[in-house]
Amino acid sequence: MKLYDFSMAPNPRRVRIFLAEKGIEVETEQVDIPSGENIAPAFRAINPRALLPTLVLDDGTVIDESVAICRYFEELHPEPPLMGTDAKSKAVIESAQRHMEWDGLMPVADAFRNGNPAFADRAVSGTEGVPVIADLVDRGKSLAGRFYDSLNSTLGESEYVAGDSFSIADITAFCVVDFAKWVQIRAGDEHPHLQRWYAAVKARPSSGA
Amino acid sequence: MKLYDFSMAPNPRRVRIFLAEKGIEVETEQVDIPSGENIAPAFRAINPRALLPTLVLDDGTVIDESVAICRYFEELHPEPPLMGTDAKSKAVIESAQRHMEWDGLMPVADAFRNGNPAFADRAVSGTEGVPVIADLVDRGKSLAGRFYDSLNSTLGESEYVAGDSFSIADITAFCVVDFAKWVQIRAGDEHPHLQRWYAAVKARPSSGA
């Protein structure tokens, strides 16, 4: 199998950290997003949606979407569990993971892509001919600020994003926090729980993946 | 347990159809979104994100996000399987399901909320003080058009959205297609495979849930 990757982008990083936590090694190939390598015909022939990460299995099956790729590896290599172990924990972690995506990753991505000249005509990942909407920069930053406040509150009540155990929800949140620095959004003194958690996740060997 | 629901909204409908396919009955309570009942203090005390559907378990655990709620029931009631049965089918279905959300549901929701006076100051679900961005109506409609073309192609190659079996990906796609009618987006004669599939899903008893 092969994992199509781009080292600087937040979504491929989610999968790399997940694999590092599991101790799994997969062959990777870099596809450069800013220069448009992902939307060129060669990569669209592999994944018409032109998104990274993309996993291609040995039988040719193409799986994109970070969480779906993680699911594949979670099922094959359940230890250590990162997506829950029973109905309730699986649902709680999936819910929290999606909070990190919808409330955090999406507004930060909106602020990043709609304010970046490299994506002037491809404001939505994988597309061409979609012009930026400047108002989404401010909306994204505003929503990201709310997200930080909410995440800080969550982390004031539990050690990790989805409870007592490190999970895929922490991986998504950690990648959002680092991605947000690209648009000058940072946790501050008013987010002590978030700061405590960030330092703990950063200290894990997987954070460098 | 109790499922907080709103009968007219697309996301709660996804869970209702999922439950109907499984033959599961759950106590429900309606929360009216257009009038703002979901963002009022009484419901925020249940789910601070103010989103529907929200499932509250007997032990008080709160699970929102349609797919996370579906995951809970899939784990407890595996038959009929709607989210896959092994690593590959689970990953393929999760990937396809997310295509339906990101490429279909999100642009249609953007077009709907940013063009609807009832949501003038709450353009993002569960929020207040987030003004609409009119340009998102056209962007959403444009992306939804691409989505229909892509979904039609997918359904020209397989009976269902994620292969040979009906799955949660079909449920999301079916709810997107009905939701899109609210913003005058409809499949046309150029989408024969989509039309064939829609009629088949509509004919299932669960479609009325």
XYZ file of C-alpha atoms in Angstrom:
418
model
C 0.000 0.000 0.000
C 1.019 3.630 -0.353
C 0.040 6.771 1.537
C 0.027 9.963 -0.515
C 1.157 12.663 1.861
C 2.141 16.317 2.068
C 4.351 17.012 5.028
C 3.260 20.616 5.644
C -0.526 20.099 5.570
C -2.594 19.422 8.692
C -4.713 16.511 7.444
C -1.881 14.215 6.334
C -0.210 14.987 9.644
C -3.228 13.608 11.495
C -2.678 10.245 9.824
C 1.103 10.304 10.333
C 0.661 10.913 14.070
C -1.988 8.180 14.255
C 0.358 5.710 12.572
C 3.247 6.732 14.840
C 1.087 6.088 17.909
C 0.348 2.606 16.549
C 3.937 1.943 15.532
C 2.911 1.323 11.919
C 5.163 2.187 8.985
C 3.684 2.779 5.539
C 5.368 3.777 2.286
C 4.614 7.420 1.535
C 4.877 9.727 -1.463
C 4.856 13.519 -1.228
C 2.329 15.499 -3.321
C 2.841 19.270 -3.189
C -0.426 21.124 -2.563
C 0.567 24.814 -2.883
C 2.063 24.275 -6.357
C -1.050 22.365 -7.412
C 0.479 18.917 -7.818
C -2.606 17.460 -6.126
C -4.990 18.931 -8.714
C -2.831 17.972 -11.711
C -4.017 15.089 -13.916
C -1.470 12.582 -12.593
C -2.803 12.723 -9.051
C -6.443 13.149 -10.083
C -6.037 9.817 -11.863
C -5.333 8.327 -8.437
C -7.903 10.338 -6.465
C -10.378 12.441 -8.474
C -11.139 14.486 -5.344
C -7.463 15.527 -5.330
C -7.268 15.462 -1.531
C -4.484 14.433 0.800
C -3.962 12.157 2.561
C -4.975 9.346 0.198
C -4.285 5.696 0.944
C -4.112 3.181 -1.913
C -4.310 -0.467 -0.863
C -2.489 -3.250 -2.673
C -5.739 -4.280 -4.389
C -6.150 -0.757 -5.786
C -8.835 0.390 -3.333
C -8.556 4.151 -2.779
C -9.408 5.541 0.662
C -9.267 9.254 1.327
C -10.424 11.298 4.313
C -8.040 11.198 7.273
C -10.496 9.607 9.678
C -11.438 6.844 7.243
C -7.759 6.029 6.738
C -7.289 5.957 10.506
C -10.309 3.665 10.819
C -8.676 1.195 8.444
C -5.562 0.972 10.600
C -7.526 0.979 13.873
C -9.440 -2.099 12.720
C -6.296 -3.930 11.612
C -4.154 -2.836 14.578
C -6.473 -2.237 17.551
C -3.651 -1.574 20.036
C -3.270 0.987 21.412
C -6.924 1.928 20.879
C -7.342 5.480 19.544
C -11.012 5.318 18.474
C -12.660 3.668 21.476
C -13.221 0.106 22.585
C -16.983 -0.246 23.112
C -20.169 1.364 21.820
C -20.125 4.290 24.223
C -16.427 5.116 24.043
C -16.417 4.784 20.256
C -19.361 7.178 19.986
C -17.972 9.660 22.524
C -14.597 9.767 20.767
C -16.175 10.069 17.319
C -18.366 12.909 18.582
C -15.385 14.738 20.117
C -13.248 14.136 17.046
C -15.903 15.728 14.897
C -16.160 18.715 17.230
C -12.461 19.266 16.571
C -13.053 19.113 12.825
C -16.212 21.164 12.493
C -15.592 23.718 15.230
C -11.802 23.942 14.877
C -10.271 22.637 11.689
C -12.929 23.993 9.338
C -12.857 27.639 10.499
C -9.059 27.656 10.638
C -8.935 26.194 7.127
C -11.430 28.821 5.954
C -9.248 31.584 7.393
C -6.121 30.077 5.870
C -7.287 29.305 2.345
C -9.477 32.368 1.782
C -6.632 34.672 2.791
C -3.798 32.952 0.937
C -2.854 34.171 -2.565
C -1.680 30.654 -3.496
C -5.300 29.495 -3.249
C -6.987 32.555 -4.800
C -8.891 30.457 -7.329
C -9.091 27.193 -5.379
C -10.506 28.216 -2.056
C -11.972 24.767 -1.395
C -9.524 21.859 -1.126
C -9.275 19.767 -4.270
C -11.181 22.221 -6.455
C -10.270 24.710 -9.163
C -12.279 27.762 -10.207
C -13.597 28.444 -6.697
C -12.605 32.020 -5.800
C -11.820 33.013 -2.244
C -14.430 34.817 -0.124
C -12.552 37.386 1.936
C -15.255 37.534 4.633
C -14.497 33.921 5.504
C -11.131 34.974 6.918
C -12.751 37.022 9.665
C -15.520 34.497 10.219
C -12.978 31.714 10.478
C -10.834 33.613 12.969
C -13.852 34.543 15.052
C -15.103 30.944 15.195
C -11.600 29.688 15.936
C -11.486 31.986 18.946
C -14.703 30.472 20.266
C -13.261 27.038 19.602
C -10.200 27.770 21.741
C -12.391 28.910 24.619
C -14.542 25.795 24.324
C -11.556 23.449 24.019
C -9.971 25.068 27.058
C -13.174 24.422 29.031
C -13.280 20.797 27.877
C -9.673 20.300 28.932
C -10.425 21.820 32.305
C -12.736 18.892 32.936
C -10.762 15.977 31.510
C -7.144 15.144 30.823
C -7.716 14.591 27.111
C -10.226 15.881 24.583
C -12.524 12.860 24.816
C -11.932 11.835 28.425
C -9.177 10.081 30.331
C -7.384 8.516 27.378
C -5.421 9.918 24.474
C -7.432 9.426 21.272
C -7.848 10.486 17.670
C -9.714 13.548 18.997
C -6.456 14.760 20.565
C -4.608 14.197 17.305
C -7.078 16.325 15.356
C -7.078 19.046 18.004
C -3.281 19.120 18.177
C -3.004 19.496 14.397
C -5.610 22.282 14.464
C -3.675 24.206 17.114
C -0.453 24.036 15.098
C -2.260 24.827 11.836
C -3.917 27.864 13.448
C -0.509 29.465 14.011
C -0.324 29.977 10.233
C -3.177 32.463 10.588
C -1.875 34.002 13.817
C -4.335 32.257 16.122
C -2.694 31.103 19.330
C -3.794 29.943 22.742
C -3.193 32.603 25.383
C -2.906 32.983 29.126
C -6.683 32.639 29.292
C -6.371 29.038 28.080
C -4.315 27.324 30.807
C -5.935 23.921 30.368
C -5.349 24.004 26.647
C -1.692 24.960 27.270
C -1.237 22.082 29.749
C -2.733 19.609 27.288
C -0.769 20.965 24.309
C 2.528 20.541 26.162
C 1.624 16.961 27.065
C 0.702 16.011 23.501
C 3.759 17.817 22.095
C 5.936 15.719 24.437
C 4.725 12.456 22.869
C 7.187 11.037 20.318
C 4.378 10.884 17.746
C 4.080 14.685 17.631
C 7.085 14.905 15.338
C 5.562 12.615 12.735
C -32.180 7.400 26.575
C -33.605 10.280 24.590
C -32.942 11.578 21.086
C -33.404 15.325 20.642
C -34.743 15.740 17.152
C -36.158 18.275 14.709
C -38.307 16.655 12.079
C -37.624 19.146 9.259
C -33.826 19.246 9.478
C -31.554 17.000 7.422
C -29.158 15.839 10.145
C -31.732 14.440 12.579
C -33.346 12.721 9.607
C -30.107 10.842 8.934
C -30.318 9.292 12.390
C -34.047 8.568 12.118
C -33.522 6.691 8.828
C -30.560 4.821 10.308
C -32.669 3.724 13.277
C -35.555 2.721 11.008
C -33.205 0.525 8.952
C -32.114 -1.158 12.177
C -35.647 -1.464 13.543
C -34.702 0.491 16.690
C -37.158 2.737 18.488
C -35.909 5.568 20.709
C -37.837 8.190 22.653
C -37.558 11.537 20.879
C -38.219 15.167 21.723
C -38.633 17.914 19.137
C -36.474 21.053 19.386
C -37.426 23.785 16.910
C -34.384 25.187 15.101
C -35.822 28.087 13.038
C -37.391 29.708 16.129
C -34.116 29.300 18.023
C -35.229 26.735 20.592
C -31.922 24.928 20.094
C -29.847 27.994 21.031
C -32.011 28.897 24.041
C -30.579 28.236 27.535
C -32.753 25.181 28.215
C -31.305 23.204 25.332
C -27.785 24.611 25.698
C -27.858 23.156 29.216
C -28.247 19.755 27.549
C -25.848 20.331 24.639
C -23.723 23.519 24.749
C -23.082 23.180 21.003
C -26.844 23.520 20.485
C -26.870 21.035 17.618
C -29.409 18.440 16.595
C -29.585 15.524 16.707
C -28.341 15.013 20.266
C -28.556 11.673 22.043
C -28.550 11.545 25.850
C -27.866 8.127 27.356
C -29.412 6.933 30.604
C -26.140 7.622 32.436
C -26.222 11.245 31.246
C -23.586 10.884 28.518
C -24.295 13.365 25.706
C -23.470 12.340 22.144
C -24.022 14.726 19.281
C -22.994 14.526 15.613
C -25.227 12.283 13.512
C -22.495 9.832 12.563
C -21.327 9.393 16.157
C -24.905 8.650 17.218
C -25.205 6.143 14.387
C -21.904 4.560 15.474
C -23.342 3.978 18.947
C -26.307 2.069 17.561
C -24.226 0.226 14.949
C -22.005 -1.144 17.712
C -24.952 -2.213 19.861
C -27.068 -3.530 16.984
C -24.718 -4.673 14.211
C -27.495 -6.063 11.991
C -28.119 -5.040 9.303
C -24.629 -3.563 8.963
C -24.696 0.030 7.710
C -21.098 1.038 8.480
C -19.131 -1.946 7.161
C -18.092 -5.311 8.535
C -14.296 -5.452 8.188
C -11.379 -3.018 8.035
C -11.670 -2.316 4.321
C -15.445 -2.011 4.078
C -15.579 0.144 7.224
C -12.952 2.481 5.780
C -14.516 2.588 2.311
C -17.962 3.395 3.736
C -16.578 6.011 6.138
C -14.695 7.626 3.273
C -17.804 7.681 1.048
C -19.986 8.930 3.881
C -17.631 11.836 4.415
C -17.638 12.641 0.704
C -21.404 13.042 1.013
C -20.964 15.387 3.978
C -18.096 17.548 2.788
C -18.894 17.674 -0.920
C -22.686 17.607 -0.626
C -24.182 18.456 2.739
C -21.809 21.297 3.557
C -22.257 23.327 0.349
C -26.028 22.806 0.392
C -26.131 23.901 4.041
C -24.019 26.959 3.161
C -26.444 27.886 0.388
C -29.434 27.333 2.655
C -28.343 29.129 5.801
C -26.569 32.075 4.188
C -29.607 32.842 2.066
C -32.295 32.381 4.708
C -33.530 35.425 6.674
C -34.311 33.193 9.685
C -30.579 32.594 10.074
C -29.334 36.117 9.249
C -27.303 36.344 12.447
C -26.673 32.639 13.027
C -25.208 31.478 9.765
C -23.317 28.605 11.379
C -25.383 25.926 13.124
C -25.526 26.298 16.891
C -24.033 29.793 16.930
C -25.332 33.300 17.465
C -23.755 36.525 16.238
C -22.376 34.984 13.055
C -23.738 37.005 10.128
C -24.488 35.418 6.779
C -22.023 35.751 3.893
C -24.103 36.168 0.746
C -21.328 34.893 -1.535
C -21.605 31.487 0.137
C -25.012 31.004 -1.482
C -23.537 30.994 -4.981
C -20.446 29.057 -3.911
C -22.633 26.463 -2.224
C -24.883 26.075 -5.262
C -21.906 25.808 -7.588
C -20.228 23.145 -5.460
C -23.531 21.305 -5.083
C -23.786 21.120 -8.864
C -20.355 19.497 -9.050
C -21.406 17.140 -6.285
C -24.432 15.969 -8.270
C -22.267 15.273 -11.313
C -19.790 13.344 -9.198
C -22.478 11.386 -7.340
C -24.106 10.495 -10.645
C -20.775 9.134 -11.891
C -20.276 7.125 -8.706
C -23.753 5.642 -9.033
C -23.044 4.747 -12.645
C -20.368 2.393 -11.383
C -22.039 0.846 -8.332
C -25.557 0.210 -7.114
C -25.089 2.203 -3.924
C -22.866 5.108 -2.901
C -20.206 2.931 -1.254
C -20.515 -0.219 -3.357
C -22.965 -3.107 -3.601
C -24.684 -2.629 -0.252
C -26.927 0.056 1.178
C -25.001 1.965 3.872
C -24.867 5.106 5.952
C -23.335 6.812 2.910
C -26.644 6.355 1.072
C -28.548 7.777 4.018
C -26.442 10.943 4.059
C -26.647 11.321 0.281
C -30.424 10.805 0.269
C -30.905 13.470 2.954
C -28.642 15.861 1.016
C -30.687 15.417 -2.172
C -33.946 16.186 -0.371
C -32.390 19.090 1.561
C -31.041 20.570 -1.678
C -34.578 21.024 -2.981
C -34.981 23.787 -0.396
C -32.432 25.812 -2.381
C -33.760 24.771 -5.801
C -31.019 22.264 -6.555
C -32.366 19.144 -8.227
C -30.999 16.225 -10.160
C -31.786 16.500 -13.857
C -31.974 14.364 -16.984
C -28.170 14.455 -17.041
C -28.109 12.453 -13.809
C -29.830 9.163 -14.742
C -27.834 7.036 -12.297
C -28.598 9.396 -9.448
C -32.288 9.299 -10.388
C -32.293 5.477 -10.453
C -30.625 5.319 -7.041
C -32.872 8.011 -5.527
C -36.014 6.126 -6.541
C -34.641 2.925 -4.990
C -33.780 4.579 -1.684
C -37.080 6.457 -1.634
C -38.888 3.132 -1.986
C -37.357 1.788 1.243
C -39.749 2.044 4.205
C -37.054 3.903 6.184
C -37.219 6.909 3.830
C -40.330 8.170 5.586
C -38.639 8.264 8.982
